[in-house]
Amino acid sequence: MLSGLDHLVITVTDISRAVDFYSRVLGLDVRYRDRERVDLMLGDMALRLHWTATDIEPRAATPTPGSLDLCLRSQLPLDEVHRHLQALSVDVELGPVKRQGATGELESLYLRDPDGNLLEISRPLR
């Protein structure tokens, strides 16, 4: 019945700060839908940013900044990703460490976005 994920909504306290982080630090392309909704393109899907105070309906029952735990796949080796993050003064909380992903074993780095969401950047181990 289902075939994939189209978009995932991330509730943020400051759209411009989140756009800066996800575009500058993680390299995602930005598409502005309107003042309160921004899409960060990730392949054929989007991470959609919604501002905390938005009145967009329908939405989650309790949209809360900092409640997301998201694993993103990297095409680059994690040592390159780590160097990139260090050059931008982005703290890596953990990693590289081995983890189990949806399709097999991963090597992962963990960091946080400006709202405190936990981001795992991973690369399959083969």
XYZ file of C-alpha atoms in Angstrom:
126
model
C 0.000 0.000 0.000
C 2.697 2.555 0.971
C 5.734 3.227 -1.175
C 7.900 5.762 0.625
C 8.136 9.053 2.478
C 7.223 12.361 0.782
C 8.054 14.805 3.566
C 8.649 14.970 7.295
C 7.702 18.075 9.305
C 10.213 19.531 11.746
C 8.798 22.090 14.199
C 11.318 24.896 14.803
C 11.483 28.041 16.914
C 13.271 30.110 14.252
C 12.821 29.330 10.549
C 15.812 31.392 9.368
C 18.156 29.794 11.921
C 16.981 26.306 10.922
C 17.320 27.104 7.198
C 20.878 28.319 7.793
C 21.831 25.162 9.681
C 20.274 22.645 7.301
C 21.512 24.421 4.155
C 24.967 25.596 5.276
C 25.894 22.712 7.572
C 24.113 19.788 5.895
C 23.985 21.106 2.315
C 20.225 20.747 1.753
C 18.539 22.798 -0.982
C 15.900 25.247 0.256
C 12.435 25.780 -1.277
C 10.261 28.454 0.296
C 6.541 27.568 0.257
C 5.462 30.634 2.261
C 6.618 32.616 5.324
C 5.855 29.788 7.741
C 6.714 26.708 5.661
C 10.032 25.881 4.069
C 11.065 22.640 2.363
C 14.617 21.364 2.684
C 15.103 18.958 -0.185
C 16.621 15.589 0.575
C 16.671 13.527 -2.610
C 13.079 12.992 -3.685
C 11.646 13.935 -0.295
C 11.582 17.031 1.884
C 12.193 17.990 5.461
C 9.451 20.590 5.894
C 10.035 23.285 8.497
C 7.044 24.654 10.411
C 7.407 27.536 12.822
C 6.273 26.768 16.392
C 3.645 29.512 16.443
C 2.096 28.600 13.096
C -1.638 28.131 12.783
C -1.322 25.651 9.894
C -3.902 22.871 10.199
C -3.964 19.963 10.434
C -0.796 19.389 12.402
C 0.552 17.131 15.130
C -1.320 17.266 18.427
C 1.709 18.637 20.295
C 4.267 20.039 17.831
C 7.432 20.463 19.885
C 10.821 21.791 18.780
C 13.654 19.468 19.755
C 11.611 16.261 19.876
C 12.868 14.728 16.620
C 15.405 11.913 16.330
C 16.309 11.599 12.653
C 18.842 9.452 10.783
C 20.155 10.880 7.501
C 22.296 8.949 5.024
C 25.529 10.423 3.720
C 27.145 9.788 0.356
C 30.479 10.998 1.753
C 32.760 9.010 4.046
C 32.064 9.938 7.660
C 35.599 11.217 8.241
C 34.898 13.865 5.546
C 31.568 14.706 7.167
C 33.284 14.975 10.557
C 35.960 17.335 9.177
C 33.252 19.468 7.531
C 31.328 19.733 10.803
C 34.493 20.605 12.734
C 35.346 23.340 10.190
C 31.908 24.862 10.866
C 32.322 24.505 14.669
C 29.424 22.045 14.882
C 29.795 19.697 17.846
C 29.610 15.968 17.208
C 28.115 14.336 20.308
C 29.039 10.771 19.438
C 30.761 8.840 16.720
C 31.649 7.381 14.540
C 29.861 4.362 16.011
C 28.293 1.243 14.520
C 24.494 1.110 14.469
C 21.752 -0.944 12.860
C 19.749 0.889 10.181
C 16.647 0.021 8.180
C 18.625 -1.920 5.559
C 21.705 -3.062 7.447
C 24.664 -2.030 9.540
C 25.667 1.650 9.593
C 28.484 3.824 10.810
C 27.066 6.989 12.368
C 27.848 10.430 13.768
C 25.423 12.213 16.110
C 24.857 15.966 16.376
C 22.039 18.406 17.192
C 20.300 21.061 15.154
C 19.650 24.554 16.617
C 16.416 23.368 18.274
C 18.077 20.355 19.914
C 16.770 17.700 17.534
C 19.091 14.695 17.440
C 20.514 14.099 13.972
C 22.320 10.902 13.085
C 24.395 11.060 9.914
C 25.112 7.572 8.706
C 26.792 5.615 5.986
C 26.183 1.925 5.279
C 28.955 -0.500 6.227
C 29.538 -2.978 3.413
